[in-house]
Each structure stands twice: as C-alpha cells, then as structure tokens.
Short mmCIF file of C-alpha atoms in Angstrom, two decimals:
data_model
loop_
_atom_site.label_atom_id
_atom_site.label_comp_id
_atom_site.label_asym_id
_atom_site.label_seq_id
_atom_site.Cartn_x
_atom_site.Cartn_y
_atom_site.Cartn_z
CA UNK Z 1 137.39 -122.23 253.36
CA UNK Z 2 136.94 -121.00 249.80
CA UNK Z 3 137.46 -117.30 249.16
CA UNK Z 4 133.84 -116.76 248.08
CA UNK Z 5 132.51 -118.47 251.21
CA UNK Z 6 134.73 -116.44 253.50
CA UNK Z 7 133.66 -113.25 251.74
CA UNK Z 8 129.99 -114.06 252.20
CA UNK Z 9 130.53 -114.68 255.91
CA UNK Z 10 132.97 -111.90 256.77
CA UNK Z 11 132.68 -109.14 254.25
CA UNK Z 12 128.96 -108.63 253.68
CA UNK Z 13 128.25 -107.37 257.23
CA UNK Z 14 131.29 -105.03 257.26
CA UNK Z 15 132.02 -103.80 253.78
CA UNK Z 16 130.96 -100.39 252.49
CA UNK Z 17 127.55 -100.42 250.78
CA UNK Z 18 129.02 -99.40 247.40
CA UNK Z 19 130.53 -102.90 247.18
CA UNK Z 20 127.13 -104.51 247.77
CA UNK Z 21 126.79 -106.12 244.34
CA UNK Z 22 130.34 -107.39 243.97
CA UNK Z 23 129.68 -110.67 245.79
CA UNK Z 24 126.76 -111.50 243.54
CA UNK Z 25 128.69 -110.85 240.34
CA UNK Z 26 131.72 -113.05 240.87
CA UNK Z 27 131.76 -116.75 239.97
CA UNK Z 28 132.58 -119.48 242.44
CA UNK Z 29 136.26 -118.96 243.22
CA UNK Z 30 139.00 -121.41 243.88
CA UNK Z 31 141.25 -120.83 246.84
CA UNK Z 32 143.42 -117.80 246.03
CA UNK Z 33 146.65 -119.76 246.41
CA UNK Z 34 145.79 -121.63 243.19
CA UNK Z 35 146.72 -118.51 241.27
CA UNK Z 36 150.20 -117.93 242.70
CA UNK Z 37 152.60 -118.04 239.77
CA UNK Z 38 156.23 -117.11 239.18
CA UNK Z 39 156.56 -113.50 238.09
CA UNK Z 40 158.18 -112.39 234.86
CA UNK Z 41 161.66 -112.11 236.33
CA UNK Z 42 161.70 -115.66 237.62
CA UNK Z 43 160.73 -115.59 241.27
CA UNK Z 44 157.76 -115.40 243.62
CA UNK Z 45 157.22 -112.33 245.79
CA UNK Z 46 156.52 -114.09 249.06
CA UNK Z 47 155.10 -111.00 250.75
CA UNK Z 48 152.65 -110.09 247.97
CA UNK Z 49 152.00 -112.91 245.48
CA UNK Z 50 148.88 -114.87 246.31
CA UNK Z 51 147.42 -112.10 248.47
CA UNK Z 52 143.68 -111.68 247.80
CA UNK Z 53 142.23 -108.17 247.77
CA UNK Z 54 138.88 -106.56 247.15
CA UNK Z 55 139.48 -103.24 245.43
CA UNK Z 56 137.61 -100.34 243.89
CA UNK Z 57 139.26 -99.14 240.69
CA UNK Z 58 138.74 -96.10 238.46
CA UNK Z 59 139.98 -96.48 234.88
CA UNK Z 60 141.22 -93.76 232.53
CA UNK Z 61 137.63 -93.01 231.46
CA UNK Z 62 136.48 -92.40 235.03
CA UNK Z 63 134.51 -95.66 235.23
CA UNK Z 64 134.58 -97.25 238.67
CA UNK Z 65 134.41 -101.00 239.19
CA UNK Z 66 134.84 -103.36 242.10
CA UNK Z 67 137.17 -106.31 241.68
CA UNK Z 68 138.27 -109.36 243.64
CA UNK Z 69 141.89 -109.98 242.71
CA UNK Z 70 144.76 -112.25 243.63
CA UNK Z 71 148.06 -110.38 243.55
CA UNK Z 72 150.92 -111.53 241.35
CA UNK Z 73 153.42 -108.71 240.98
CA UNK Z 74 154.13 -105.17 242.19
CA UNK Z 75 156.18 -103.08 239.77
CA UNK Z 76 157.24 -99.52 239.00
CA UNK Z 77 157.37 -98.28 235.40
CA UNK Z 78 158.42 -94.73 234.59
CA UNK Z 79 157.76 -93.69 238.20
CA UNK Z 80 154.22 -95.12 238.15
CA UNK Z 81 153.35 -98.06 240.39
CA UNK Z 82 151.34 -101.04 239.10
CA UNK Z 83 149.70 -104.06 240.66
CA UNK Z 84 149.58 -107.08 238.39
CA UNK Z 85 146.89 -109.44 239.60
CA UNK Z 86 144.51 -112.20 238.59
CA UNK Z 87 141.05 -110.60 238.31
CA UNK Z 88 138.37 -113.09 239.34
CA UNK Z 89 135.69 -111.08 237.51
CA UNK Z 90 137.51 -111.11 234.17
CA UNK Z 91 139.10 -114.49 234.83
CA UNK Z 92 142.35 -113.12 233.47
CA UNK Z 93 145.49 -111.31 234.60
CA UNK Z 94 145.15 -107.53 234.64
CA UNK Z 95 147.40 -104.57 235.54
CA UNK Z 96 146.07 -101.86 237.89
CA UNK Z 97 147.70 -98.48 238.38
CA UNK Z 98 148.02 -97.84 242.09
CA UNK Z 99 146.98 -94.20 241.81
CA UNK Z 100 143.68 -95.39 240.35
CA UNK Z 101 142.91 -97.86 243.13
CA UNK Z 102 140.48 -95.90 245.32
CA UNK Z 103 139.91 -98.35 248.16
CA UNK Z 104 140.96 -101.85 249.26
CA UNK Z 105 139.64 -104.46 251.69
CA UNK Z 106 140.72 -107.87 252.88
CA UNK Z 107 138.04 -110.07 251.22
CA UNK Z 108 138.30 -112.73 253.95
CA UNK Z 109 137.79 -110.44 256.99
CA UNK Z 110 136.21 -107.29 255.61
CA UNK Z 111 139.03 -105.23 257.13
CA UNK Z 112 139.78 -101.94 255.39
CA UNK Z 113 143.38 -101.78 254.19
CA UNK Z 114 143.32 -98.13 253.13
CA UNK Z 115 145.01 -95.77 252.56
CA UNK Z 116 146.07 -97.54 249.38
CA UNK Z 117 149.54 -96.01 248.93
CA UNK Z 118 150.44 -96.65 252.56
CA UNK Z 119 149.37 -100.31 252.26
CA UNK Z 120 151.53 -100.99 249.21
CA UNK Z 121 154.48 -98.99 250.53
CA UNK Z 122 155.34 -101.96 252.76
CA UNK Z 123 156.18 -104.03 249.67
CA UNK Z 124 159.33 -103.53 247.61
CA UNK Z 125 158.75 -103.51 243.85
CA UNK Z 126 160.13 -106.68 242.27
CA UNK Z 127 160.45 -105.03 238.88
CA UNK Z 128 161.50 -101.46 238.11
CA UNK Z 129 161.85 -100.02 234.60
CA UNK Z 130 162.70 -96.49 233.53
CA UNK Z 131 160.28 -96.38 230.62
CA UNK Z 132 156.54 -96.89 230.83
CA UNK Z 133 156.13 -97.20 227.05
CA UNK Z 134 157.32 -100.77 226.58
CA UNK Z 135 154.06 -102.39 227.71
CA UNK Z 136 155.83 -105.74 227.73
CA UNK Z 137 156.48 -105.59 223.97
CA UNK Z 138 159.61 -106.17 221.93
CA UNK Z 139 161.11 -103.13 220.19
CA UNK Z 140 159.53 -104.09 216.85
CA UNK Z 141 156.07 -104.83 218.23
CA UNK Z 142 156.15 -101.64 220.29
CA UNK Z 143 156.90 -99.71 217.07
CA UNK Z 144 154.05 -101.56 215.33
CA UNK Z 145 151.63 -100.68 218.10
CA UNK Z 146 152.62 -97.00 218.17
CA UNK Z 147 152.19 -96.85 214.39
CA UNK Z 148 148.72 -98.37 214.77
CA UNK Z 149 147.78 -95.90 217.53
CA UNK Z 150 149.08 -92.93 215.53
CA UNK Z 151 147.12 -93.92 212.42
CA UNK Z 152 143.88 -94.58 214.33
CA UNK Z 153 144.14 -91.38 216.39
CA UNK Z 154 144.82 -89.37 213.20
CA UNK Z 155 141.55 -90.65 211.72
CA UNK Z 156 139.73 -90.07 215.01
CA UNK Z 157 140.92 -86.47 215.09
CA UNK Z 158 140.53 -85.71 211.36
CA UNK Z 159 137.08 -84.20 211.98
CA UNK Z 160 138.55 -82.16 214.87
CA UNK Z 161 136.66 -84.19 217.46
CA UNK Z 162 138.05 -87.11 219.43
CA UNK Z 163 134.70 -88.61 220.42
CA UNK Z 164 134.54 -90.77 223.61
CA UNK Z 165 133.11 -93.62 221.52
CA UNK Z 166 136.16 -93.43 219.26
CA UNK Z 167 138.46 -93.54 222.29
CA UNK Z 168 136.56 -96.59 223.53
CA UNK Z 169 136.96 -98.31 220.15
CA UNK Z 170 140.74 -98.20 220.59
CA UNK Z 171 140.36 -100.86 223.27
CA UNK Z 172 139.09 -103.22 220.56
CA UNK Z 173 142.17 -102.36 218.51
CA UNK Z 174 144.47 -103.22 221.40
CA UNK Z 175 142.74 -106.57 221.95
CA UNK Z 176 143.00 -107.37 218.24
CA UNK Z 177 146.68 -106.38 218.16
CA UNK Z 178 147.52 -108.58 221.16
CA UNK Z 179 145.71 -111.58 219.62
CA UNK Z 180 146.76 -111.23 215.98
CA UNK Z 181 150.39 -110.39 216.77
CA UNK Z 182 150.48 -113.21 219.37
CA UNK Z 183 151.68 -110.99 222.20
CA UNK Z 184 152.02 -112.80 225.53
CA UNK Z 185 150.07 -111.48 228.52
CA UNK Z 186 147.41 -108.80 228.45
CA UNK Z 187 147.51 -105.17 227.28
CA UNK Z 188 147.65 -102.45 229.93
CA UNK Z 189 144.50 -100.81 228.59
CA UNK Z 190 144.52 -97.84 230.93
CA UNK Z 191 148.13 -96.82 230.36
CA UNK Z 192 148.05 -97.35 226.58
CA UNK Z 193 144.73 -95.52 226.14
CA UNK Z 194 146.04 -92.65 228.25
CA UNK Z 195 149.07 -92.50 225.97
CA UNK Z 196 146.84 -92.58 222.87
CA UNK Z 197 144.69 -89.77 224.25
CA UNK Z 198 147.78 -87.52 224.33
CA UNK Z 199 148.66 -88.20 220.68
CA UNK Z 200 148.08 -85.58 218.01
CA UNK Z 201 149.66 -87.06 214.85
CA UNK Z 202 149.96 -84.99 211.68
CA UNK Z 203 149.60 -86.18 208.07
CA UNK Z 204 153.26 -87.07 207.76
CA UNK Z 205 153.09 -89.31 210.85
CA UNK Z 206 149.96 -90.94 209.44
CA UNK Z 207 151.57 -91.80 206.09
CA UNK Z 208 154.71 -93.11 207.82
CA UNK Z 209 152.44 -95.49 209.74
CA UNK Z 210 150.63 -96.44 206.53
CA UNK Z 211 153.96 -97.28 204.91
CA UNK Z 212 154.70 -99.60 207.83
CA UNK Z 213 151.33 -101.31 207.38
CA UNK Z 214 152.06 -101.85 203.70
CA UNK Z 215 155.13 -103.86 204.68
CA UNK Z 216 153.29 -105.83 207.37
CA UNK Z 217 150.16 -107.56 206.06
CA UNK Z 218 148.96 -108.69 209.50
CA UNK Z 219 149.29 -105.13 210.83
CA UNK Z 220 147.50 -103.76 207.75
CA UNK Z 221 144.65 -106.20 208.29
CA UNK Z 222 144.28 -105.13 211.91
CA UNK Z 223 144.28 -101.45 210.96
CA UNK Z 224 141.74 -101.81 208.13
CA UNK Z 225 139.34 -103.68 210.38
CA UNK Z 226 139.74 -101.38 213.35
CA UNK Z 227 139.66 -98.09 211.44
CA UNK Z 228 136.24 -99.06 210.05
CA UNK Z 229 134.98 -99.64 213.60
CA UNK Z 230 136.48 -96.34 214.74
CA UNK Z 231 134.90 -94.31 211.93
CA UNK Z 232 131.48 -95.78 212.73
CA UNK Z 233 131.90 -95.61 216.51
CA UNK Z 234 130.15 -92.26 217.06
CA UNK Z 235 127.29 -93.15 214.70
CA UNK Z 236 128.16 -90.43 212.15
CA UNK Z 237 130.42 -90.84 209.09
CA UNK Z 238 131.55 -87.34 208.08
CA UNK Z 239 132.82 -86.41 204.64
CA UNK Z 240 136.42 -86.14 205.79
CA UNK Z 241 136.21 -89.59 207.38
CA UNK Z 242 134.72 -91.06 204.16
CA UNK Z 243 137.57 -89.48 202.19
CA UNK Z 244 140.25 -91.05 204.38
CA UNK Z 245 138.45 -94.41 204.32
CA UNK Z 246 138.75 -94.43 200.51
CA UNK Z 247 142.41 -93.38 200.67
CA UNK Z 248 143.17 -96.16 203.15
CA UNK Z 249 141.31 -98.78 201.13
CA UNK Z 250 143.19 -97.84 197.97
CA UNK Z 251 146.63 -97.67 199.62
CA UNK Z 252 146.19 -101.01 201.44
CA UNK Z 253 144.16 -102.77 198.77
CA UNK Z 254 146.60 -105.72 198.79
CA UNK Z 255 145.83 -106.64 202.41
#
C-alpha cells in the first residue's frame, strides 16, 4: 500500500488535530523505500534509512510546520543531532535539528513515537563531526560563504536594526550561493541562519569580505544581487543603507 493511502486510512482517525491539514497538502507519494539511498560515508543505515515519519518541526524563526519525511541519515555535528531526510512536501532532501522536532508519528499507523529524543536515542549516529560550521562545504567554499554572511549582516545591521525581513532574505542568499557555486546537496538553513544571527561584523570584517568578492566574480555577483534584496527587504531604504549601496556598487563595478 502506498504511503499516502496508508496515512489516509490509519492516521486521520488517530493523529492530533494540529496535523489535520498535512494529508491534504502532500502530493501522491511513492512507497517510502524508493527514497533509500547510500549516505555520504558510503553505506546504508539499516535501522534508520527508509523509515517514514510524520513530524512537527519548529525552525529558527519559530515557524512550525508538519512534514512527511523518509529518513536518510542520523548525524551529530558539534554536539547537535541532525536528521537528514527526504521531505515529501518540498520534494527534496532536508536536514532537521532534533531539538527542533516537537513531535513525531508513524505515518502508516498513526502511533505516536514521542518523546523525540528517546525515539532517536535507539539509533547510533552514522556520522559524527566535531565542528558544526562546515555545512558540507570545502574549506574554500566555507570561507566564501562566511565572507558573504559577514558582508550581508554588516549591511543589515548598519542602521542598528536587524529586521526579521532582512534575516529572512538571507535564505535567498543561501539558495543563490548553493546554486551559483554548484554546491552539492542542500543548505542547512536553520543552522546557517542561526549562525548568521549571532554575527556582528565590524567595518574591517566587511572590507575584508569585499576584497574577497573582488577576487571572485561569481561571489561578487551573488553579493551584489542579494545585498539589493536585503536593503529593500524591510520596505525602507535608509540613508546609511543608500550610502553603502553606492560604496558597494563602486567597489565591485567590474562584476
């Protein structure tokens, strides 16, 4: 029986009412085993990969969503646990921080699998790294991304207000970076945006990043496009933002 069909039969009568719309939003799904793939270190986690879950997730902005996912990998990065899974809503692989998964159900039976941490404690992480700042990037691309984040956050904070709309616009910058720099996989939006939210770059850090952009035309192009979106994100272009926009345009006029 297809996953969607089993959910309609088993889950709807049992699942908590806050998940009521999730079955209507998802497309017709293939059997979850179609999405079992080798993980990044060359094996398949027999006890976790291919397992379908219905979860409620809260991102770094406090937005809660319900997802049907098929598990791929369980990992620990810098003492934080992550579930890498195929999200049937986004039709793409996504990473979910375990401490932000609020509730989980078996989508085929409607059985509650909470508490979340206790459920995942039965699985051994197949990948453990000491640093959570690699985000699957090479050393150079990680440095490029951090330069991009520092420059964008500097502009976002130049008027002494880091507006929520400006924070949200950083997600567009991450997507552009992953596509233009041809990075494999998907960005860990929550973790990277949380990192960016902690940044408070000064003018020296900003100009160091600008110097890097001047040497990397693709990176400069990404920054010029995304900084325009960021400046306009809150609907108000202040004098200090207009000043920096002119400085950026002049400094990166070649790109």
